[in-house]
Short mmCIF file of C-alpha atoms and ligand atoms in Angstrom, two decimals:
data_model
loop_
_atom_site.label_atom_id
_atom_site.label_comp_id
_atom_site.label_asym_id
_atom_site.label_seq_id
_atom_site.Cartn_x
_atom_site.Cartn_y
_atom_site.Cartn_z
CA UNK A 1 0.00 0.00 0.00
CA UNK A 2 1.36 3.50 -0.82
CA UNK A 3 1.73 6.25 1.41
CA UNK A 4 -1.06 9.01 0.98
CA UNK A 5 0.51 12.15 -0.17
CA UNK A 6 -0.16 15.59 1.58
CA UNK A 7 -1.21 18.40 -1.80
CA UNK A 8 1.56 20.33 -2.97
CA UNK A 9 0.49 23.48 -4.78
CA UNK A 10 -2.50 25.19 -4.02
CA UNK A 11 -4.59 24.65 -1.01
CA UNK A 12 -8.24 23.44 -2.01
CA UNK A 13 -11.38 23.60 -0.18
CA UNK A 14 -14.20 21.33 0.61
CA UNK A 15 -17.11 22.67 -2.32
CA UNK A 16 -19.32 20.85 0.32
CA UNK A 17 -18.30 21.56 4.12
CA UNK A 18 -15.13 24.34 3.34
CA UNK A 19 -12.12 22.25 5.23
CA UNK A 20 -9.22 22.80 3.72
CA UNK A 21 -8.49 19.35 1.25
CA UNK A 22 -5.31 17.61 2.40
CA UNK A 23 -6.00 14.03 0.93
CA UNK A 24 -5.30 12.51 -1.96
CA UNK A 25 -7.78 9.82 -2.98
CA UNK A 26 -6.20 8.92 -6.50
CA UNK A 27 -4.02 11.05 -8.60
CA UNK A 28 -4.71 9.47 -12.19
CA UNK A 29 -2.18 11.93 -13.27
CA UNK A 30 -2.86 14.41 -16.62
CA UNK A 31 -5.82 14.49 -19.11
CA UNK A 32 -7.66 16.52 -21.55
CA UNK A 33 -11.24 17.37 -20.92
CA UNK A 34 -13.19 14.07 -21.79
CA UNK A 35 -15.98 15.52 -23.51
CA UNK A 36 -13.52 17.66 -25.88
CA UNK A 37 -13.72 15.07 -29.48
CA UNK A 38 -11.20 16.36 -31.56
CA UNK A 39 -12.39 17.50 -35.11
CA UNK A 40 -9.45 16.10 -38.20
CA UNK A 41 -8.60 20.21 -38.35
CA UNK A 42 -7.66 20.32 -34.77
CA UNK A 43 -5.29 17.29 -35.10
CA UNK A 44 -1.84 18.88 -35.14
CA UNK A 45 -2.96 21.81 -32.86
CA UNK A 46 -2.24 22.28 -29.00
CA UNK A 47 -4.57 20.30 -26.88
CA UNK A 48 -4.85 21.46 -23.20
CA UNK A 49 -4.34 18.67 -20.58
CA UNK A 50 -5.39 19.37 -16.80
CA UNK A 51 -4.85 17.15 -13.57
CA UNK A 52 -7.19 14.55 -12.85
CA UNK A 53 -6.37 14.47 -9.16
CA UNK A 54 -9.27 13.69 -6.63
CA UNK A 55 -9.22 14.34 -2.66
CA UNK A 56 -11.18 13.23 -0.27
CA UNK A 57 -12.71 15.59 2.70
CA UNK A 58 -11.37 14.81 6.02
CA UNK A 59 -14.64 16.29 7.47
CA UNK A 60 -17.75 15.78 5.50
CA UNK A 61 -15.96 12.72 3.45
CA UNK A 62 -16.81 14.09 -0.20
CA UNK A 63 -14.66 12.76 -2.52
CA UNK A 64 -13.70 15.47 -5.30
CA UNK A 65 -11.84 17.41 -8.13
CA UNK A 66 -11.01 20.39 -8.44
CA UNK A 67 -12.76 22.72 -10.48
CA UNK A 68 -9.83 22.80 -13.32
CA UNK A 69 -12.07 24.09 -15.92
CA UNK A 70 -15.52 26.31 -15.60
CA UNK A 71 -18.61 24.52 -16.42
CA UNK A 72 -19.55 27.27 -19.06
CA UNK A 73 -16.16 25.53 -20.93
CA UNK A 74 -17.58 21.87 -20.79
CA UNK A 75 -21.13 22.15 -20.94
CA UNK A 76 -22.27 25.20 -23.38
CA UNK A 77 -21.65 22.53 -26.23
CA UNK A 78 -21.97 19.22 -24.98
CA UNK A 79 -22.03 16.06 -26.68
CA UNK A 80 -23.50 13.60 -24.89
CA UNK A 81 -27.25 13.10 -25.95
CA UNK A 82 -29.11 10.73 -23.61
CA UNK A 83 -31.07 9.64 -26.28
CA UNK A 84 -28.45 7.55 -28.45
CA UNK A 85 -28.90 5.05 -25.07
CA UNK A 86 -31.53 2.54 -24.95
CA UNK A 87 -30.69 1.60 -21.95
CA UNK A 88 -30.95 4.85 -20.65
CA UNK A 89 -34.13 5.68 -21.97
CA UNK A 90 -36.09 2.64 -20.79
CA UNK A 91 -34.65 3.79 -17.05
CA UNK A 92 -36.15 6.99 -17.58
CA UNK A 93 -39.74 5.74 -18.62
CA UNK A 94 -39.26 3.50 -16.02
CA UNK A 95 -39.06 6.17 -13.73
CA UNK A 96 -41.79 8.97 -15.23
CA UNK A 97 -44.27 5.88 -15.00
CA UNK A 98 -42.91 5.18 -11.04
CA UNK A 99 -42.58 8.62 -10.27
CA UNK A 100 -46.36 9.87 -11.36
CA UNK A 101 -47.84 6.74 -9.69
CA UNK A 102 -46.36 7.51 -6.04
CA UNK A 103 -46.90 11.36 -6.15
CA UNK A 104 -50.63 11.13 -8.23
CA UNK A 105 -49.22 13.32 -10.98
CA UNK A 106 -51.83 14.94 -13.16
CA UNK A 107 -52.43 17.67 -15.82
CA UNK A 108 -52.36 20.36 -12.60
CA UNK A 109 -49.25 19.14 -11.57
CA UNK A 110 -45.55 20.71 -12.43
CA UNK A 111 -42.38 18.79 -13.04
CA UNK A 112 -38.75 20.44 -13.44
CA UNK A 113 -35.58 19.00 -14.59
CA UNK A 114 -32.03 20.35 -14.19
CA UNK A 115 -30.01 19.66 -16.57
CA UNK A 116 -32.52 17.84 -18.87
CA UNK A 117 -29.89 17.12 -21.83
CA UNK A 118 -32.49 16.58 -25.38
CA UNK A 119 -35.59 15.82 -23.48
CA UNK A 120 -34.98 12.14 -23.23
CA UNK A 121 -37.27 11.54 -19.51
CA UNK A 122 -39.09 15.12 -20.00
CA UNK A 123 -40.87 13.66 -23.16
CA UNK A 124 -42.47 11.17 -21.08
CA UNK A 125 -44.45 13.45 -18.90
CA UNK A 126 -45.44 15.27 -21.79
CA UNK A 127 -47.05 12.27 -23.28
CA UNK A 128 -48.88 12.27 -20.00
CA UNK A 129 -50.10 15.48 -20.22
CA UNK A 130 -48.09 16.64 -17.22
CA UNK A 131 -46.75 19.87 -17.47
CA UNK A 132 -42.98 20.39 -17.54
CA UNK A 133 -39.94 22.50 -17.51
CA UNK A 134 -36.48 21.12 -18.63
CA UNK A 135 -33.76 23.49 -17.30
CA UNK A 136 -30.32 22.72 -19.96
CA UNK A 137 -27.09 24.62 -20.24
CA UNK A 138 -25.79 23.16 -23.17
CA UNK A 139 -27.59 25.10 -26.39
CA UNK A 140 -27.07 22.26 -28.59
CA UNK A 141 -28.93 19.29 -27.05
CA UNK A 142 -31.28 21.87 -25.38
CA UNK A 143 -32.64 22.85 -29.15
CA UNK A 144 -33.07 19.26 -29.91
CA UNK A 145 -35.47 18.78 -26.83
CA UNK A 146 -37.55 21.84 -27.85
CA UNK A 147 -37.84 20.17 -31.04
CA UNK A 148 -39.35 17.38 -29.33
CA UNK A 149 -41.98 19.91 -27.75
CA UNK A 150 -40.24 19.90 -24.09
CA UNK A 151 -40.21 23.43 -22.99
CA UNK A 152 -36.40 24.31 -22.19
CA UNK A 153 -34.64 27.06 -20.74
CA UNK A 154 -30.53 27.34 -22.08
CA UNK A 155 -29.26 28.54 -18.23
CA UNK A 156 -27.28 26.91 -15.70
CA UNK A 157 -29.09 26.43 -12.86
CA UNK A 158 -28.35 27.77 -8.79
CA UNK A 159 -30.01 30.09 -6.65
CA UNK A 160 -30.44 33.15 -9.28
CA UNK A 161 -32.29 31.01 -12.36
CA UNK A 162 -34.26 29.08 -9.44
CA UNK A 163 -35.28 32.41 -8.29
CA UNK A 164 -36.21 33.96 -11.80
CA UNK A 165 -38.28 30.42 -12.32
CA UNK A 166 -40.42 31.10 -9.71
CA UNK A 167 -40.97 34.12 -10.58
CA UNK A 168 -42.23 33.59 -13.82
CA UNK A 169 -43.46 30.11 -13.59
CA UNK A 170 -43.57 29.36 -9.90
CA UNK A 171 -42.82 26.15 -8.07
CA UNK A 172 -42.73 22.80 -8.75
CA UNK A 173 -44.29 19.13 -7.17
CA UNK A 174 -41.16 17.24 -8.55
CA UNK A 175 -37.81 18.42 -9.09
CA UNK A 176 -35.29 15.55 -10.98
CA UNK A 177 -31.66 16.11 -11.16
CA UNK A 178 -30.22 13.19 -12.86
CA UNK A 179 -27.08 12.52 -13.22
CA UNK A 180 -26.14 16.14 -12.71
CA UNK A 181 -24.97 16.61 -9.13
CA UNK A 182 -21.49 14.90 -9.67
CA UNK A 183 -20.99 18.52 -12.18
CA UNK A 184 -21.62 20.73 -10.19
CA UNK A 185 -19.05 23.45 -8.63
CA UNK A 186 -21.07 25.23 -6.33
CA UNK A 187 -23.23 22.25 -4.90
CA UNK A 188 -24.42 24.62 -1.73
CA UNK A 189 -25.69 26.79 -4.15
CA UNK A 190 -27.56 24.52 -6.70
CA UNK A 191 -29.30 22.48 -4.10
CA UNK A 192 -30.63 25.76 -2.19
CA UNK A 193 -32.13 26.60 -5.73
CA UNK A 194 -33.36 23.23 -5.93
CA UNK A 195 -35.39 24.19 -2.52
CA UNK A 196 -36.22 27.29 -3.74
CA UNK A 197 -38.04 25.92 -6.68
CA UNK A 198 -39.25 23.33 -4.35
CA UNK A 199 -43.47 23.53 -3.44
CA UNK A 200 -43.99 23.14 0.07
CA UNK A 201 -45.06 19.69 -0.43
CA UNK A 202 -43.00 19.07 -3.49
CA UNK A 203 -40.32 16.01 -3.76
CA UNK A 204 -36.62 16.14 -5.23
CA UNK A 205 -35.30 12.94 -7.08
CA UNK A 206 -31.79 13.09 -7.81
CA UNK A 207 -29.68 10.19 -8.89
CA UNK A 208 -25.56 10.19 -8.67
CA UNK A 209 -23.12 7.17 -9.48
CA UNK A 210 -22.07 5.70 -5.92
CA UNK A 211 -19.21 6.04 -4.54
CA UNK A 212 -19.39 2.68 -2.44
CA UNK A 213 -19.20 1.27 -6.30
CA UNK A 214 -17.57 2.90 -7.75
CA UNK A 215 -14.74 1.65 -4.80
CA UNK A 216 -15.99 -1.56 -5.07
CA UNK A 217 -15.90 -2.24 -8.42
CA UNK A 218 -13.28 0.03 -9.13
CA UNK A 219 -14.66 2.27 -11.31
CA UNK A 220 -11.69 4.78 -11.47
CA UNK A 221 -13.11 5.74 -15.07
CA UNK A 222 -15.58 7.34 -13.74
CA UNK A 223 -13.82 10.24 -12.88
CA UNK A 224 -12.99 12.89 -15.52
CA UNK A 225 -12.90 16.63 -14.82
CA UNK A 226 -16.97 17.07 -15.95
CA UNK A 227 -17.48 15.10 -12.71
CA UNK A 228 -16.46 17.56 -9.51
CA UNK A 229 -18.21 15.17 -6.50
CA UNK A 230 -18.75 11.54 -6.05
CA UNK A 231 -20.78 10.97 -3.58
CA UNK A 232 -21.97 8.39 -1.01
CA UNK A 233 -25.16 8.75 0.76
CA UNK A 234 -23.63 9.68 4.06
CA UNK A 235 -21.93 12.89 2.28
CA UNK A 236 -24.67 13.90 0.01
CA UNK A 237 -26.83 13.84 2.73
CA UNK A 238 -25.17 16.93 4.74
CA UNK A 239 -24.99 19.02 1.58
CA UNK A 240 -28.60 18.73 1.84
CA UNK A 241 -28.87 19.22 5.18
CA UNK A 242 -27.57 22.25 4.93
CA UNK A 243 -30.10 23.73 2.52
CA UNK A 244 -33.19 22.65 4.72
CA UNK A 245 -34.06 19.58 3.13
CA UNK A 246 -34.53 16.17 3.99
CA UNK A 247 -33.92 13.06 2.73
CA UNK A 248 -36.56 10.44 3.06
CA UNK A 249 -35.89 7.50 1.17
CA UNK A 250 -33.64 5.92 -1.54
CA UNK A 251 -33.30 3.30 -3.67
CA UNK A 252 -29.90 1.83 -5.38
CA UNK A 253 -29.98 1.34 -9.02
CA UNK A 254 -28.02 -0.42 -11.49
CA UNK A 255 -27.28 2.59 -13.82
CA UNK A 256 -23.96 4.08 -14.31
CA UNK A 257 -22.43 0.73 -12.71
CA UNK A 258 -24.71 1.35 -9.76
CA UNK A 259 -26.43 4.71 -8.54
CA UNK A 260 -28.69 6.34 -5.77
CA UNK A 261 -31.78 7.91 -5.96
CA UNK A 262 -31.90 9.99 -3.44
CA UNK A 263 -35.96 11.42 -2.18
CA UNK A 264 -36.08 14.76 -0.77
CA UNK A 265 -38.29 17.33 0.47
CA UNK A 266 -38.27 20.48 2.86
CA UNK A 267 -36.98 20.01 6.09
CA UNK A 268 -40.47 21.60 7.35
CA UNK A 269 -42.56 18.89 5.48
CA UNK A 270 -44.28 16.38 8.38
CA UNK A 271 -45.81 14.19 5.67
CA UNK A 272 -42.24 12.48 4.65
CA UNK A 273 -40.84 10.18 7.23
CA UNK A 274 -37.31 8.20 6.64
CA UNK A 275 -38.03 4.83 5.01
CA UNK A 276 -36.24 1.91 6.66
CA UNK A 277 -34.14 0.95 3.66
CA UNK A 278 -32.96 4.68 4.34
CA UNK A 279 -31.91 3.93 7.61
CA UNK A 280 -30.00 0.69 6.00
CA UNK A 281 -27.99 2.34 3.79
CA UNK A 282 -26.44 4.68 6.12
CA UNK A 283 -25.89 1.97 9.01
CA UNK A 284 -24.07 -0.19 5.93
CA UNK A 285 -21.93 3.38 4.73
CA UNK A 286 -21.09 3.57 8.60
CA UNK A 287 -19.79 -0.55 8.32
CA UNK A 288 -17.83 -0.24 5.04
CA UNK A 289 -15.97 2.64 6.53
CA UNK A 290 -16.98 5.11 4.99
CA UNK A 291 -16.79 7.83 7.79
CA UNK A 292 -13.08 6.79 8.53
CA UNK A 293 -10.35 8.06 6.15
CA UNK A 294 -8.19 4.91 5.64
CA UNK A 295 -10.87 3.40 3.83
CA UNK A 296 -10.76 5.96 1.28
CA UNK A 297 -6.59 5.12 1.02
CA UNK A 298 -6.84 1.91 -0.67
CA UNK A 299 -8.76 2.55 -4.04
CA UNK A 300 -5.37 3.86 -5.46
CA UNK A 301 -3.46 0.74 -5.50
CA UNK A 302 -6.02 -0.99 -6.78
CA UNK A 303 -6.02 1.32 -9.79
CA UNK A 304 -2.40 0.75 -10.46
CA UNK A 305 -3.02 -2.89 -10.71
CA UNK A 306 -6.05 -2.42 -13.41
CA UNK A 307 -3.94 -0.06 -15.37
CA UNK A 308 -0.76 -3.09 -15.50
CA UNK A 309 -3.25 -5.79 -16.08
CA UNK A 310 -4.70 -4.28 -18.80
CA UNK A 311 -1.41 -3.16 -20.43
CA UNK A 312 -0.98 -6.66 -20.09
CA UNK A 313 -3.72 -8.18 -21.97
CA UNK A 314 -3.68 -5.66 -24.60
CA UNK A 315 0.32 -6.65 -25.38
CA UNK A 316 -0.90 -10.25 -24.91
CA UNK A 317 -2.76 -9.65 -28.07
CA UNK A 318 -1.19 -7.45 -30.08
CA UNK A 319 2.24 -9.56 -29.61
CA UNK A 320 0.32 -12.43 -30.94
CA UNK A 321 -0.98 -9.97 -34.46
CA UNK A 322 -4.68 -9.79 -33.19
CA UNK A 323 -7.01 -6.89 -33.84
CA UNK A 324 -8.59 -4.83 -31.22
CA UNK A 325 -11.38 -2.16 -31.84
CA UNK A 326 -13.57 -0.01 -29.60
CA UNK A 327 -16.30 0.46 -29.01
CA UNK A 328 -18.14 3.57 -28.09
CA UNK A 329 -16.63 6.80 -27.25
CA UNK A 330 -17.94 7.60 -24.12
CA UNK A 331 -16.85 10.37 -21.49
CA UNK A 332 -15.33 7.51 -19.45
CA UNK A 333 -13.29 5.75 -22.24
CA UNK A 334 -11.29 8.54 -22.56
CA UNK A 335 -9.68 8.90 -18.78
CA UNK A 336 -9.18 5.11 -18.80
CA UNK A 337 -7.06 5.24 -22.44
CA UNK A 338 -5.18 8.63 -21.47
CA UNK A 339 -4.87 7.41 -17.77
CA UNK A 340 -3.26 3.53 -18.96
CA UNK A 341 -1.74 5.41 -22.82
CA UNK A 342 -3.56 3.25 -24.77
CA UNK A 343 -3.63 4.77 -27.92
CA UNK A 344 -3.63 3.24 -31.97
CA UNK A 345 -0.76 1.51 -30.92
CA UNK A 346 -3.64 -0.93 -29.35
CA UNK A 347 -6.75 0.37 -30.66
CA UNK A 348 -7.21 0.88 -34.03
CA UNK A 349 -10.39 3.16 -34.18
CA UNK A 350 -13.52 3.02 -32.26
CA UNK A 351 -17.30 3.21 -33.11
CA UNK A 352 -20.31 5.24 -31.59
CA UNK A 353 -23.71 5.51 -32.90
CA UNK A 354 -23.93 9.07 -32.00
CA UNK A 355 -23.50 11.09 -35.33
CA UNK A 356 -21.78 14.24 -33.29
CA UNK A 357 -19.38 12.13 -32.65
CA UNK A 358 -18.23 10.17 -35.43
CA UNK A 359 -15.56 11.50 -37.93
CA UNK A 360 -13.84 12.46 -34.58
CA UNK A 361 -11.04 11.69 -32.95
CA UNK A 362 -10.76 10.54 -29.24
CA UNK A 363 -9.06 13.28 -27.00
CA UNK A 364 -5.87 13.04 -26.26
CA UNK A 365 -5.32 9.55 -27.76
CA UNK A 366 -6.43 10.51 -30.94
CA UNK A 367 -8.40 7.25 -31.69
CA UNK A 368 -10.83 7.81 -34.63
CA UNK A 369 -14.50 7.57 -33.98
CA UNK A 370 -16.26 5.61 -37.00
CA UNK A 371 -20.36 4.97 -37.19
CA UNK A 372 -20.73 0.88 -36.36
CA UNK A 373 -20.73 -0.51 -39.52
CA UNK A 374 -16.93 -0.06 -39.37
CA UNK A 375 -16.87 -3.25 -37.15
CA UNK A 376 -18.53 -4.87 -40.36
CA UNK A 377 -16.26 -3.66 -42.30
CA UNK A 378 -13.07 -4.18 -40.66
CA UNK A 379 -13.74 -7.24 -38.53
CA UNK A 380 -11.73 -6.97 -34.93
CA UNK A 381 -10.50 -9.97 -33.12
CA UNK A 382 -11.34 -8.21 -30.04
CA UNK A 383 -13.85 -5.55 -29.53
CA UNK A 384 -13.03 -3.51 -26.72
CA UNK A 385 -16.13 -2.13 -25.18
CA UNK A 386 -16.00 1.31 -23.45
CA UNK A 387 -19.16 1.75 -22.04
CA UNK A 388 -19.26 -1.18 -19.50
CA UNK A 389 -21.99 -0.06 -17.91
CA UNK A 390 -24.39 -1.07 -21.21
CA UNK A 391 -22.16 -3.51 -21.71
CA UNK A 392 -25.06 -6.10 -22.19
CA UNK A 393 -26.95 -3.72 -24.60
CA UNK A 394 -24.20 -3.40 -26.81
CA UNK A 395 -23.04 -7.48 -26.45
CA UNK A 396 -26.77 -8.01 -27.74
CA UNK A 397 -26.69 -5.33 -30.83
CA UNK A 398 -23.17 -6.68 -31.61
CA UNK A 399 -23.50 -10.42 -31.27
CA UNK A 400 -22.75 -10.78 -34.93
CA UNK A 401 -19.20 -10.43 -34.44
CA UNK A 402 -19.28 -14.00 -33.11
CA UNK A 403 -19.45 -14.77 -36.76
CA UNK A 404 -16.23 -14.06 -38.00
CA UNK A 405 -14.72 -15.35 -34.27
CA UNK A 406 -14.58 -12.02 -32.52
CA UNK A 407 -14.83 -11.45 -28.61
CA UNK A 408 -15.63 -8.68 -26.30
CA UNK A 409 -13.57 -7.34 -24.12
CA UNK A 410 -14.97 -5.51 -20.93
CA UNK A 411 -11.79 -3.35 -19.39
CA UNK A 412 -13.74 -2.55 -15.58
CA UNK A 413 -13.63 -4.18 -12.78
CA UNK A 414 -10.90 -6.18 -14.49
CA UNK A 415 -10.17 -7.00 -18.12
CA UNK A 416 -12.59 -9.73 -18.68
CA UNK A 417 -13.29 -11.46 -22.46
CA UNK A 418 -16.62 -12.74 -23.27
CA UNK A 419 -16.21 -15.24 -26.09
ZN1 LIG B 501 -16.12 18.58 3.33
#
């Protein structure tokens, strides 16, 4: 086990609880910004590289990055549409038809969404009837969920565009935050705005990777500089705490490798009392060790060891003149290549079905992004599958490479080939 370092440099605080940040959780060294796809005319110009090195909060436990880069430099153009996901958008149906049940949502009612990327959950209410306001920073995907007849505003949202909501629109009965948290600089002041678009009775949903996974499974590729906060229950609690509202419930889901939805109201609101499985979660945060800092020492070495075992497979192959392709291009792809520097040397190109995408090139690695039928085309020993976490969607659409003898290669928790 290595030694945690104290930070050199510049003394960081806690975006949650203010304490100075002294520990390193991992240091996955340099990377460029994972969402940044380089276009063929940007290929032989500078590309900006920024440290990918997360701390953990000695007081409120929040594991974190620093803000290297402003969100108005990641998310103004962003190209991650929710939509290219099947998975993703059978959760989210999933959920409107959950979600309207338990609360009685009607016609009268109001939902909100922060961050509600092309409409991809929003559209479901709407074919309900139930009224709805998606809330979307990024202009691009934003337009194409106005398209789709979702109502959205182009802000980034905290206290001043919660305020000017109510104003104009007033408050909401459900407030969904999705995957949206993690990006956040300034949690204290998005979750006050989330209370301040909050009715009196209203519920908050909000769903975050967690961090007791993400250890678990080590899921180091999870964290890219888009992603400020991983959270457990335990610290996402306090940050709402400290905004008057309560949590009341929560369920663990199997998205993003395993997630929380987290159920919150006001503080003030008698007619939400904790659920049991509430009360579970945090008694089994408190076993793991999650309110005691040497538990949060140990992910790094287990990082190392992913990083040589996959160098080792991926010689393994080439030394014996096999093929390997990706596939998908995904935000999370991109810190495990740059992190392990895997680049064409190992994979030849990769393929994503999302058209913004394609013609691209990975950044920093610089592996080209084709459109699927590449695979066809080309025909991979190995295809190396970057999204894990839909790794059975994309076995199932790909099974044809079985044909011609290929295999699929999952890199996280460990290298692992399905045949
Ligand atoms: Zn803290």
């Amino acid at each position: 086990m290595s030694i945690p370092k104290e930070s050199e440099g510049i003394q960081s605080i806690c975006r949650s609880c203010g304490t100075p940040l002294h520990h390193t959780f991992v240091d996955l060294g340099m990377s460029p910004l994972c969402e940044s796809y380089v276009s063929p005319e940007q290929l032989n110009a500078m590309e900006p590289f920024y440290p990918l090195h997360v701390y953990v909060c000695e007081n409120c436990f929040l594991v974190q990055l620093d803000e290297y880069v402003s969100p108005e430099n990641i998310f103004t153009e962003y190209a991650y549409f929710s939509s290219y996901s099947d998975t993703w958008l059978d959760h989210a149906k999933t959920y409107v038809a959950m979600i309207s049940e338990r609360l009685g949502l009607n016609p009268e009612s109001r939902v909100m969404e922060v961050a509600s990327n092309d409409g991809y959950l929003l559209q479901y209410f709407v074919e309900r009837n139930i009224p709805v306001l998606g809330i979307e920073p990024a202009a691009n995907v934003a337009r194409v969920a106005q398209g789709k007849g979702v109502p959205t505003l182009i802000e980034f949202f905290g206290q001043e565009t919660a305020r000017t909501i109510v104003e104009n629109q007033g408050q909401a009965d459900l407030i969904i935050s999705n995957n949206v948290l993690a990006q956040v600089p300034d949690l204290n002041d998005f979750v006050a705005g989330m209370r301040t678009v909050l009715k009196p009775k209203g519920v908050i949903t909000v769903e975050f990777p967690h961090l007791q996974r993400l250890i678990e499974e080590n899921q180091f590729d999870t964290i890219y500089h888009e992603h400020f906060s991983y959270f457990s229950l335990l610290a996402a609690e306090k940050v709402f705490a400290r905004q008057g509202l309560k949590i009341f419930d929560v369920e663990e889901l199997k998205t993003h490798g395993g997630s929380l939805r987290l159920f919150a109201g006001h503080e003030e609101d008698a007619s939400k009392s904790a659920t049991p499985r509430l009360a579970k979660l945090r008694e089994r945060e408190r076993a793991l060790g999650f309110t005691n800092l040497a538990t949060y020492f140990t992910f790094a070495d287990g990082v190392k060891e992913t990083k040589r075992k996959l160098l080792e497979f991926l010689i393994a192959v080439k030394r014996a003149g096999k093929s390997v392709a990706g596939y998908g291009a995904p935000g999370k792809g991109n810190t495990l290549l740059n992190y392990c520097g895997v680049r064409t040397d190992f994979i030849d190109f990769t393929v994503d079905r999302n058209p913004y995408k394609q013609g691209k090139f990975l950044p920093g690695t610089h592996i080209p992004i084709f459109p699927p039928g590449k695979i066809d085309e080309i025909r991979p020993d190995y295809l190396f599958i970057l999204p894990w976490n839909f790794k059975e969607e994309i076995m199932d659409q790909m099974a044809r490479i079985r044909k011609w003898g290929g295999k699929f290669v999952v890199p996280i928790p460990q290298v692992t080939v399905y045949p």
